Amino acid sequence: MDKNQLKTLTAWSEELEKLLVDPEIIKDSAKYGSYLKEYGLINPLARKYSKYLSLVNQKNEMEALLKSYETDLREIAVQELLENEKNMSVLEAEIQAYLRKLSGAEK
């Protein structure tokens, strides 16, 4: 997974959100339509990547809890970590599939 590419696409998705509410862009129907189409293509990927980053942060928190000495917290952290890693794997596969779809659409 190319994280730089995902960061760039996410930043562009955020920029497109701003552009799509800009009165000057709205007046230019060709530009607005172009931006709207592009936003529709990359925003689902940006949302998935954002969720993935959230899971990475949660994973780091759970790993920190695993290092604690409290047994109850360790057991909870292990369960959360296992669920988190499963969700991360699913999202990674979805992101890869979407990136392949986008690269095919660009041709």
Coordinates of C-alpha atoms in Angstrom, one line a residue:
M1 CA 0.0 0.0 0.0
D2 CA 1.6 3.3 -1.1
K3 CA 0.9 5.5 1.9
N4 CA 2.2 8.7 0.2
Q5 CA -0.2 8.2 -2.7
L6 CA -3.0 7.6 -0.2
K7 CA -2.1 10.8 1.8
T8 CA -2.0 12.7 -1.5
L9 CA -5.4 11.4 -2.5
T10 CA -6.9 12.1 0.9
A11 CA -5.6 15.7 0.9
W12 CA -7.0 16.1 -2.6
S13 CA -10.4 14.7 -1.5
E14 CA -10.4 17.3 1.3
E15 CA -9.5 20.1 -1.1
L16 CA -12.3 18.9 -3.5
E17 CA -14.8 19.1 -0.6
K18 CA -13.9 22.8 -0.1
L19 CA -14.0 23.5 -3.9
L20 CA -17.4 21.9 -4.3
V21 CA -18.9 24.5 -1.9
D22 CA -17.0 27.4 -3.4
P23 CA -19.6 29.8 -5.2
E24 CA -17.1 30.5 -8.0
I25 CA -16.7 26.8 -8.7
I26 CA -20.5 26.2 -8.5
K27 CA -21.0 28.9 -11.2
D28 CA -18.7 27.1 -13.6
S29 CA -20.8 24.0 -14.3
A30 CA -18.0 22.2 -16.3
K31 CA -15.5 22.6 -13.5
Y32 CA -18.0 21.8 -10.9
G33 CA -19.0 18.6 -12.7
S34 CA -15.4 17.6 -13.2
Y35 CA -14.6 18.1 -9.5
L36 CA -17.8 16.3 -8.4
K37 CA -16.9 13.3 -10.6
E38 CA -13.4 13.2 -9.3
Y39 CA -14.6 13.6 -5.7
G40 CA -17.0 10.7 -6.2
L41 CA -14.1 8.5 -7.3
I42 CA -11.5 9.3 -4.6
N43 CA -13.7 10.1 -1.6
P44 CA -14.6 6.5 -0.8
L45 CA -10.9 5.6 -0.8
A46 CA -10.1 8.6 1.4
R47 CA -12.7 7.5 3.9
K48 CA -11.3 4.0 4.0
Y49 CA -7.8 5.3 4.5
S50 CA -9.0 7.5 7.3
K51 CA -10.6 4.6 9.0
Y52 CA -7.5 2.5 8.4
L53 CA -5.4 5.2 10.1
S54 CA -7.8 5.2 13.0
L55 CA -7.4 1.5 13.4
V56 CA -3.6 1.9 13.3
N57 CA -3.8 4.4 16.2
Q58 CA -6.1 2.0 18.1
K59 CA -3.7 -0.8 17.5
N60 CA -0.9 1.2 18.9
E61 CA -3.0 2.0 22.0
M62 CA -3.8 -1.7 22.5
E63 CA -0.2 -2.7 22.2
A64 CA 0.7 -0.1 24.8
L65 CA -2.0 -1.6 27.1
L66 CA -0.5 -5.1 26.5
K67 CA 2.7 -3.8 28.1
S68 CA 0.8 -2.8 31.2
Y69 CA 0.8 -5.1 34.2
E70 CA -2.9 -5.1 34.8
T71 CA -4.2 -8.5 33.7
D72 CA -7.7 -7.4 33.1
L73 CA -6.6 -4.6 30.8
R74 CA -4.2 -7.0 29.0
E75 CA -7.0 -9.5 28.2
I76 CA -9.2 -6.7 26.8
A77 CA -6.3 -5.3 24.8
V78 CA -5.6 -8.8 23.3
Q79 CA -9.2 -9.1 22.2
E80 CA -9.3 -5.6 20.8
L81 CA -6.0 -6.0 19.1
L82 CA -7.2 -9.2 17.3
E83 CA -10.4 -7.5 16.1
N84 CA -8.4 -4.5 15.1
E85 CA -5.9 -6.5 13.0
K86 CA -8.8 -8.3 11.3
N87 CA -10.4 -5.0 10.4
M88 CA -7.1 -3.6 9.2
S89 CA -6.6 -6.5 6.9
V90 CA -10.1 -6.1 5.4
L91 CA -9.5 -2.4 4.9
E92 CA -6.0 -2.9 3.3
A93 CA -7.6 -5.3 0.8
E94 CA -10.4 -2.9 0.0
I95 CA -7.9 0.0 -0.4
Q96 CA -5.7 -2.1 -2.7
A97 CA -8.8 -3.1 -4.8
Y98 CA -10.0 0.5 -5.0
L99 CA -6.5 1.7 -6.0
R100 CA -6.5 -0.9 -8.8
K101 CA -9.9 0.3 -9.8
L102 CA -8.8 3.9 -9.9
S103 CA -5.7 3.2 -11.9
G104 CA -7.8 1.3 -14.4
A105 CA -10.2 4.3 -14.6
E106 CA -7.4 6.7 -15.3
K107 CA -6.3 4.8 -18.5

